[in-house]
Coordinates of C-alpha atoms and ligand atoms in Angstrom, one line a residue:
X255 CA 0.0 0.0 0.0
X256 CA 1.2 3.7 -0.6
X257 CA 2.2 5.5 2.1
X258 CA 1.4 8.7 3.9
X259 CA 3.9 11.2 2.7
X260 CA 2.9 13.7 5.2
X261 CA 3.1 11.3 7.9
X262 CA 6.4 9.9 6.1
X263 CA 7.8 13.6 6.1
X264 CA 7.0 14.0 9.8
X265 CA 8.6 10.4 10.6
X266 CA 12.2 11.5 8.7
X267 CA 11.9 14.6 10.4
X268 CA 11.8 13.4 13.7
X269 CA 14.4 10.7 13.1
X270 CA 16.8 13.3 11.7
X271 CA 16.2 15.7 15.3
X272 CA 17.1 12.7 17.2
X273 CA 20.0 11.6 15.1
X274 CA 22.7 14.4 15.3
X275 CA 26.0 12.2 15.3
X276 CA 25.0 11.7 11.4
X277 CA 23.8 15.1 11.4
X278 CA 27.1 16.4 11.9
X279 CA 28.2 14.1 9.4
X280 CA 25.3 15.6 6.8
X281 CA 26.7 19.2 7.4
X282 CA 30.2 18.2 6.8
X283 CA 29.2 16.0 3.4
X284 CA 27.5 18.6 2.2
X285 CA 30.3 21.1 2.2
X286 CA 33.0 18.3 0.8
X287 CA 30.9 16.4 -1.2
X288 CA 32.9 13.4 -0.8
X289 CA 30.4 11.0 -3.4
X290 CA 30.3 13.3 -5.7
X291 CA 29.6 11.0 -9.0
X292 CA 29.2 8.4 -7.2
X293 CA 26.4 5.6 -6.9
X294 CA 25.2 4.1 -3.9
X295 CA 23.3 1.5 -4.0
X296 CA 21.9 0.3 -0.7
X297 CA 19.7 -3.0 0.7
X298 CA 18.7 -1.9 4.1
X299 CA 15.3 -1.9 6.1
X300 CA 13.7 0.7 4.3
X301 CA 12.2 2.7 7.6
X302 CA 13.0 6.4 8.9
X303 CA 16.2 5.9 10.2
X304 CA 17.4 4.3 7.3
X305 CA 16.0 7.3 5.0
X306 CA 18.0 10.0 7.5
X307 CA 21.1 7.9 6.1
X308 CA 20.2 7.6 2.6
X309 CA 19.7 11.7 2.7
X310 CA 23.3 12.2 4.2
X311 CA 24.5 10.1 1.5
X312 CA 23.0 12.2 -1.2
X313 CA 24.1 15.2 0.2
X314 CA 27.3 14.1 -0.1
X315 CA 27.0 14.2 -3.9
X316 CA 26.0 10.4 -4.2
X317 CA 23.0 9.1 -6.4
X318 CA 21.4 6.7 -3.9
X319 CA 19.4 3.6 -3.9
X320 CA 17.6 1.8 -1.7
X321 CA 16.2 -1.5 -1.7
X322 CA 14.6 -3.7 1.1
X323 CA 16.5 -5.8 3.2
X324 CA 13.8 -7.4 3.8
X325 CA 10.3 -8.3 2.6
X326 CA 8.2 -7.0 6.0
X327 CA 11.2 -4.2 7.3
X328 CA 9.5 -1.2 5.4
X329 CA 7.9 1.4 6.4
X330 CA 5.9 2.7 3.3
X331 CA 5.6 6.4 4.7
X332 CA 9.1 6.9 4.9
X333 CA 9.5 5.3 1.7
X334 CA 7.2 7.9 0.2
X335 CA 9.0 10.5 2.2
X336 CA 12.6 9.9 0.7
X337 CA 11.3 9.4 -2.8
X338 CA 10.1 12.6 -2.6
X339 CA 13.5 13.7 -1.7
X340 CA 14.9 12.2 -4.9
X341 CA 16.1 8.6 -3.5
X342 CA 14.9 5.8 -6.2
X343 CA 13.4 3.0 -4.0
X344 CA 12.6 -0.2 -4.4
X345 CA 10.7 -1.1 -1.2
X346 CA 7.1 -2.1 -0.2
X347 CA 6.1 -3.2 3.3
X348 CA 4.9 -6.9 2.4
X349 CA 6.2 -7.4 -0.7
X350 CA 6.9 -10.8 -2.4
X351 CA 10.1 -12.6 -2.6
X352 CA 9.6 -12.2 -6.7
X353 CA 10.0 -8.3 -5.7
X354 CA 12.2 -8.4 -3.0
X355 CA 14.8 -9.9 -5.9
X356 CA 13.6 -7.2 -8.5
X357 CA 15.0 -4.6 -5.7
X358 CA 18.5 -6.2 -5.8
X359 CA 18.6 -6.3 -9.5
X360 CA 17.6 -2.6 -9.7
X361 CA 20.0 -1.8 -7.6
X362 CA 22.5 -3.7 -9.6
X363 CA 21.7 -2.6 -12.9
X364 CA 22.5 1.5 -11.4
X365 CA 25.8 0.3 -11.9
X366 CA 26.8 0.9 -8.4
X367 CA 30.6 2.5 -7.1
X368 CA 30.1 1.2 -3.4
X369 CA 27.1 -1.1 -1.8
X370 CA 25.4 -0.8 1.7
X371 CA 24.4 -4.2 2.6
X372 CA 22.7 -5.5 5.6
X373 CA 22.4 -9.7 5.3
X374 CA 25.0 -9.9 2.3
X375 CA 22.1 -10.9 -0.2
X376 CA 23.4 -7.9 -2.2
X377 CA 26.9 -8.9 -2.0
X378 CA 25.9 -12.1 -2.8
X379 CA 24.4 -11.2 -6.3
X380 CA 26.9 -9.6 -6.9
X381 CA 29.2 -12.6 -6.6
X382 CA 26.9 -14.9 -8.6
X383 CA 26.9 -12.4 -11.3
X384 CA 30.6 -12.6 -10.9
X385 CA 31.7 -9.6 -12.5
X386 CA 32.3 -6.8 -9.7
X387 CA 31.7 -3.6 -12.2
X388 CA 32.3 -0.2 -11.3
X389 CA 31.9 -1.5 -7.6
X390 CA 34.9 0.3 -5.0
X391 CA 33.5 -2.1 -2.1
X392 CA 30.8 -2.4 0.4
X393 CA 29.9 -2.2 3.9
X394 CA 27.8 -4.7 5.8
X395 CA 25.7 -3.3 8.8
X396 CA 25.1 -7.1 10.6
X397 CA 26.8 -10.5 12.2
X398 CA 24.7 -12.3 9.7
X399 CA 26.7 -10.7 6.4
X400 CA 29.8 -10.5 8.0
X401 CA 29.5 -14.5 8.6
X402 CA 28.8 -14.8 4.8
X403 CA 31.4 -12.3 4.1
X404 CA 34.1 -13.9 5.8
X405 CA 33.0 -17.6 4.3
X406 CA 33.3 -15.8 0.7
X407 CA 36.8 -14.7 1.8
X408 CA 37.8 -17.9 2.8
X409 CA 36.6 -19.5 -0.5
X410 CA 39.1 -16.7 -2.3
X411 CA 35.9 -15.4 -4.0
X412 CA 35.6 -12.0 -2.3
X413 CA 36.0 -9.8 -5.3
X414 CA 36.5 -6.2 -3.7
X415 CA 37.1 -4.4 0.0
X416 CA 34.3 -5.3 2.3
X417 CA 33.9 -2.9 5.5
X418 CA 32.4 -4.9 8.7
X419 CA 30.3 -2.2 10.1
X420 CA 28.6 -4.4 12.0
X421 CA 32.0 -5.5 14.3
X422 CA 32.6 -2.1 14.8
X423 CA 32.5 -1.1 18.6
X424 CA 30.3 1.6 18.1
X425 CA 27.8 -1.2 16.3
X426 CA 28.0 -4.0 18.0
X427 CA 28.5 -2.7 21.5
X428 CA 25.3 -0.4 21.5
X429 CA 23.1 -0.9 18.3
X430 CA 23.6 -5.3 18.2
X431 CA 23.3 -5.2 22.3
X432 CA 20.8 -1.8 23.3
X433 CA 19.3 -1.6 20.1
X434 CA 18.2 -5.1 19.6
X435 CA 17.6 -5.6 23.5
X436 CA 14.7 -2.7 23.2
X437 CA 13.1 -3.2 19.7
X438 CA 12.4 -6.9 20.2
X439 CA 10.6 -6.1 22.9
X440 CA 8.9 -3.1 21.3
X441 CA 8.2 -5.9 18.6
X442 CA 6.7 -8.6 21.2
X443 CA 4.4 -6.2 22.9
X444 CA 3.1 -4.7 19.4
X445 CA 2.4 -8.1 18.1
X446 CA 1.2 -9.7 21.4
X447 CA -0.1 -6.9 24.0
X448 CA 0.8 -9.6 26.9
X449 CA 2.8 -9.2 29.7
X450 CA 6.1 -10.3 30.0
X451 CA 6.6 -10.3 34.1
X452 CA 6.2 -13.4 35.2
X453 CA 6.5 -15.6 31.9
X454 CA 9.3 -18.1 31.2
X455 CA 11.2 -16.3 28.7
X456 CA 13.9 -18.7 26.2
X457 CA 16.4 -16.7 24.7
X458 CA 18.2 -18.8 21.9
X459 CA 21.9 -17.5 21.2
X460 CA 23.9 -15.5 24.0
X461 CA 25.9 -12.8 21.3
X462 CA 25.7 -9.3 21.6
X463 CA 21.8 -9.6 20.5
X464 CA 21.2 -12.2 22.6
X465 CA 22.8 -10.7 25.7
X466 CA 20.9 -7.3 25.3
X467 CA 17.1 -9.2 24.9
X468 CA 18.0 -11.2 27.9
X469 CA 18.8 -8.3 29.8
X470 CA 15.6 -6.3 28.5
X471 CA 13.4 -9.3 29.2
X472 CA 14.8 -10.1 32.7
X473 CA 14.4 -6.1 33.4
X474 CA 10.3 -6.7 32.8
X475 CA 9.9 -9.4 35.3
X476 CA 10.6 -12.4 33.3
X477 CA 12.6 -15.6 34.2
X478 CA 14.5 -16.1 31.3
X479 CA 16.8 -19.3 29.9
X480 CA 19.6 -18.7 27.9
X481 CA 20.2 -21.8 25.2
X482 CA 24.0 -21.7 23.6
X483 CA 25.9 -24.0 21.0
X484 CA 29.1 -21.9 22.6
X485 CA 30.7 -23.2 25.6
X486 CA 32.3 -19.5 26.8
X487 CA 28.6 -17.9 26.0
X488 CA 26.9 -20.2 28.0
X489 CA 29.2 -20.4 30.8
X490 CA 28.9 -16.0 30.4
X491 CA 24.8 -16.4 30.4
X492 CA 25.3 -18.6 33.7
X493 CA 27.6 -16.3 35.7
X494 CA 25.0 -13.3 34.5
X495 CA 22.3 -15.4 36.6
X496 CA 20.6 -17.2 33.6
X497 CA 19.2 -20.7 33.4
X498 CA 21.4 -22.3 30.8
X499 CA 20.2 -25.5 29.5
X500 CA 19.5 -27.6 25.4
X501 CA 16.4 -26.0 24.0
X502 CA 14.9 -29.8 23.9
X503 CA 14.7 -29.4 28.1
X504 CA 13.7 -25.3 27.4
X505 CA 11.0 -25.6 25.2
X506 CA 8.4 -27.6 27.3
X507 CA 9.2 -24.6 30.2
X508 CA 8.9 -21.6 27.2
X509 CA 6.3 -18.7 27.0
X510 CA 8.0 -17.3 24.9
X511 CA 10.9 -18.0 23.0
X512 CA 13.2 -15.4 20.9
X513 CA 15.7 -16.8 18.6
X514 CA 19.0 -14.3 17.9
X515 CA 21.6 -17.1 16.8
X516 CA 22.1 -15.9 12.9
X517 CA 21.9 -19.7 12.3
X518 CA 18.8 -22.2 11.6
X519 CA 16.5 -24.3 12.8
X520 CA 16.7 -23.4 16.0
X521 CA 13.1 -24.0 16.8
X522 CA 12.5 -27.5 14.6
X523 CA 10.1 -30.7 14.9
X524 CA 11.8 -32.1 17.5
X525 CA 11.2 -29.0 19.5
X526 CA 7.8 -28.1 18.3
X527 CA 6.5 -31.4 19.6
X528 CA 7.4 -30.2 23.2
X529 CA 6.6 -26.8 23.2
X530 CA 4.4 -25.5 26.3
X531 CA 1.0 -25.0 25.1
X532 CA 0.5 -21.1 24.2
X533 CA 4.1 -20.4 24.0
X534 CA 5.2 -17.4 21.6
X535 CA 7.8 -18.2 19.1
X536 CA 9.8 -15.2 17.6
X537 CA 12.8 -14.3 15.5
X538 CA 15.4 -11.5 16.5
X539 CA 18.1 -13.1 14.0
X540 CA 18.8 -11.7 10.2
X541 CA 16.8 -14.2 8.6
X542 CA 13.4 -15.8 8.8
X543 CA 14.9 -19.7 9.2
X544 CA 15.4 -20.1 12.7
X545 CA 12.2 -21.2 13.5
X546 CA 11.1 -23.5 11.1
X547 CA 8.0 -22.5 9.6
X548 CA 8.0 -25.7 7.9
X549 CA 7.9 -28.3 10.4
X550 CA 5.1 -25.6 12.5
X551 CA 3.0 -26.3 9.1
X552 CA 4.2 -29.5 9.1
X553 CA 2.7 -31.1 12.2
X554 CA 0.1 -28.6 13.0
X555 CA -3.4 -29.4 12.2
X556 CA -4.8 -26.1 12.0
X557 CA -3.5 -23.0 11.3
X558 CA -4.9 -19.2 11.1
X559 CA -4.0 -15.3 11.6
X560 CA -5.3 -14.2 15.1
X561 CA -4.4 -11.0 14.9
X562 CA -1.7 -8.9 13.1
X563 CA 1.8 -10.8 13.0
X564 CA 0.3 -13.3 15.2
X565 CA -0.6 -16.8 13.4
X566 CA -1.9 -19.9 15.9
X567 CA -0.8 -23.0 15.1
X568 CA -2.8 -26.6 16.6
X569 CA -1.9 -29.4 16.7
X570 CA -3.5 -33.0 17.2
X571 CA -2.8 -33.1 21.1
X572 CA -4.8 -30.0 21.8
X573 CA -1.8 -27.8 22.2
X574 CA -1.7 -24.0 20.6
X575 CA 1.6 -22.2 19.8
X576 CA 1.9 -18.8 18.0
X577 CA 4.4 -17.5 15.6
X578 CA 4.7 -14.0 15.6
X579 CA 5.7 -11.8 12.5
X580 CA 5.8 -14.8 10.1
X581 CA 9.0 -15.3 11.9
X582 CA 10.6 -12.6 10.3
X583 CA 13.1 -10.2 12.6
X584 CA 10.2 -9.5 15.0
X585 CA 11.5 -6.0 15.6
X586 CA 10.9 -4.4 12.6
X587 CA 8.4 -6.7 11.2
X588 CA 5.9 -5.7 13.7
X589 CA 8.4 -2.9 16.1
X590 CA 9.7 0.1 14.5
X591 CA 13.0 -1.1 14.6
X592 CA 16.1 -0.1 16.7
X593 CA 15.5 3.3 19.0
X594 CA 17.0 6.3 16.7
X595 CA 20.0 7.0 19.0
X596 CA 21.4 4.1 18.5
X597 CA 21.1 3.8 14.8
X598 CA 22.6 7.5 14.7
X599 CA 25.6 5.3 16.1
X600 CA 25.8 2.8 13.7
X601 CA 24.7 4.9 9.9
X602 CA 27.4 7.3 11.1
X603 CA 29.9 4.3 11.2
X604 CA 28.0 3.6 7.9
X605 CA 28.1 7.1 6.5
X606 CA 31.7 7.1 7.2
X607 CA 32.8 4.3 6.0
X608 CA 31.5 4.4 2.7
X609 CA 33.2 8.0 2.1
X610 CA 36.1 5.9 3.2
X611 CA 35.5 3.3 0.3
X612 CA 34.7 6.2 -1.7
X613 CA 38.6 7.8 -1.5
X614 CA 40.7 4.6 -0.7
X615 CA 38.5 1.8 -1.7
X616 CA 40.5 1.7 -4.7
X617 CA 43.7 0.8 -3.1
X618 CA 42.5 -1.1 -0.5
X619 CA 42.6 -5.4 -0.9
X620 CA 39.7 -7.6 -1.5
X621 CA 39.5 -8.7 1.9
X622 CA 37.0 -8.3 4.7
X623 CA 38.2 -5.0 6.3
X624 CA 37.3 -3.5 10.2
X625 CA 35.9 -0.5 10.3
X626 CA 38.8 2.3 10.4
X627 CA 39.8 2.4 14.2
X628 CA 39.4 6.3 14.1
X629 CA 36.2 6.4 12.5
X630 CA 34.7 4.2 15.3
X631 CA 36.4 6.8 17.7
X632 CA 35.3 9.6 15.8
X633 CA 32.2 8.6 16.7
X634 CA 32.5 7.8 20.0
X635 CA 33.4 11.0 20.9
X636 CA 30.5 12.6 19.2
X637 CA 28.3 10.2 20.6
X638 CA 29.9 11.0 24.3
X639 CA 29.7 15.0 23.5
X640 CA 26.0 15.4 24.4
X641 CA 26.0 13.6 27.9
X642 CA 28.8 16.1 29.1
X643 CA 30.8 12.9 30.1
X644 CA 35.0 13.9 30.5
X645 CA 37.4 11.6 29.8
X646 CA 41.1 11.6 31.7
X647 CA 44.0 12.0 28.9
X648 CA 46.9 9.7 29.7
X649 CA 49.8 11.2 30.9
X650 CA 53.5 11.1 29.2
X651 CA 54.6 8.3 32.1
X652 CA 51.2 6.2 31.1
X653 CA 51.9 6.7 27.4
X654 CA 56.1 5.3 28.1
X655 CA 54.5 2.5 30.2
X656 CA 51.6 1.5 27.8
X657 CA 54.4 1.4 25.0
X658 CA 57.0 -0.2 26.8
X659 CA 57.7 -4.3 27.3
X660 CA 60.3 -3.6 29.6
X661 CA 58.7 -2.5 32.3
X662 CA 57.7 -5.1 35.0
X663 CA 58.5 -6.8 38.2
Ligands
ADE192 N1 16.5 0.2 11.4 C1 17.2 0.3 10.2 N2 18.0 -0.7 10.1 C2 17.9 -1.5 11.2 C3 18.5 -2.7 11.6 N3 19.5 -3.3 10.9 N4 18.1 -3.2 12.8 C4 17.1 -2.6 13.5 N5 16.5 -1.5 13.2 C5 16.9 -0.9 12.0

């Protein structure tokens, strides 16, 4: 459905007052004009935030493009919103898979000089295609594309500079943690309306995602399990005062379960057979695979939409599970996404590190590259200016000691 524009402009608007770590960044592009020439082509969830960061790349001289990252993420008021401002979209909340691919094409076919990927699927076009083009390099904004990135490295495939955003300090440490930790609930409650004190609450996966929904969940009266494939995870889940246990012996406890592993089939037949009666079954991860839709559809008997991005599943044994948000990232499925401040955070490590593709990508290897380690303290700083927070400066005896290995007992 179209959107609102007046209700998208309004929604930019007040993403862009709460975002002014990229705001800076806007001011100083549009005086350099760093992009200039340049095409951006960019698969991202299409919703305010993302359009604040698309406009900061234009005015840095850049033609930009946007394409979903994925097929529920958008918001179609901002999408009107920043097509008004000139940004050639290719995103429609509920769209098809068939048009989900069209997006990726389209943004191929502009012929782009650097991608903006969140998930890899554009990066991985690319690859099958096999010809990299006019393309500089790309940045990838979560743990789900660096994984895939770093497999396409190993198989000496990668075919130009790829920029990890997402391991960034500034990302993961806030947006991957805080970020996630928030809009999953914000995404629960919207779908749900139920409260969360009280309920036994399975968090699948104990990375930064995992840790921060945990945290959030515990903080609004739940008693939350942590399951872990990762022996130094789980034993960190335990010594944070979590249940740790298999999800075989967590499911028949759960009332809800949220899966953040970036893997799949977390939630599968085996599990689905023991699930408590009523439990909630979401997705925090990149894709919509770790709980398998299948083997729900599979074994249930019945199956229908209760209410929006909720859909009860029966089966033979009386029992009633719900998936929420088709088991797509339940935060922006049926949440609006991360909170703005922290997605200031991590499109200013974006921003920045495409105009760094932009003027060394060129020289710079075919390999998966960090973020620049003054970019994510550029940003640091400017995230730290507003909270009046001082810092202590090491002194010339610190800096000797820090730099010296012969200095000890
Ligand atoms: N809003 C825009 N991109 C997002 C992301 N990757 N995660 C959560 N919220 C977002």
């Amino acid at each position: 459905m179209p959107g609102d524009l007046e209700r998208g402009r309004l929604k930019l608007q007040w993403a862009r007052d709460h975002m002014p770590v990229l705001g800076a960044i806007r001011r100083r592009f549009e005086a350099e004009r760093p992009l200039a020439g340049l095409t951006v082509s960019a698969v991202l969830h299409v919703e305010a935030k993302t359009c604040v960061l698309a406009l900061a790349l234009q005015s840095a001289g850049a033609e930009v493009r946007l394409a979903a990252g994925n097929p529920l993420s958008t918001d179609d008021d901002a999408v009107a919103a920043v097509r008004e401002a000139g940004v050639t979209t290719f995103a429609e909340k509920g769209e098809s898979l068939g048009a989900y691919r069209a997006g990726l094409e389209a943004l191929l076919a502009a012929d782009p000089d650097v991608i903006v990927d969140d998930g890899a699927d554009l990066v991985a076009r690319v690859h099958e295609r096999g010809d990299r083009g006019r393309i500089r390099g790309s940045t990838e904004e979560t743990t789900t594309g660096v994984t895939r990135l770093r497999a396409l490295e190993r198989s000496g495939r990668l075919l130009f500079p790829a920029i990890v955003v997402n391991d960034a300090d500034m990302k993961h440490l806030f947006d991957n943690r805080y970020g996630t930790g928030q809009s999953v609930i914000d995404g629960v409650l919207t779908a749900t309306n139920l409260l969360l004190a009280g309920k036994v609450a399975v968090v699948a996966g104990y990375g930064w995602s995992g840790k921060g929904v945990a945290a959030r969940l515990r903080g609004l009266g739940a008693d939350v399990v942590v399951t872990e494939v990762d022996p130094v995870r789980a034993l960190e889940a335990r010594l944070d005062g979590f249940r740790v246990m298999p999800m075989l012996d967590a499911a028949p406890l759960a009332q809800l379960i949220v899966t953040v592993t970036g893997s799949t089939g977390v939630v599968r037949a085996e599990h689905v057979k023991v699930l408590r009666d009523g439990c909630l079954l979401a997705n925090a991860g990149h894709f919509d695979v770790e709980v398998s839709r299948t083997d729900l559809e599979g074994l249930a008997v019945a199956h229908r939409t209760v209410r929006p991005y909720v859909e009860e599943y029966r089966f033979a044994d009386g029992r009633t599970v719900y998936l929420l948000g088709e088991g797509r990232l339940i935060n922006l499925a049926a949440g609006q996404g991360h909170p703005v401040e922290i997605m200031d955070l991590s499109f200013a490590l974006q921003a920045l590190s495409v105009e760094h593709l932009a003027r060394h990508g060129s020289g710079m290897a075919p390999k998966v590259h960090p973020v620049p380690a003054e970019i994510d303290r550029a940003v640091a700083e400017a995230a730290l200016a507003p909270f009046g927070v001082g810092l202590d400066a090491l002194t010339d005896e610190q800096v000797r000691y820090r730099d010296s290995w012969t200095e000890g007992t």
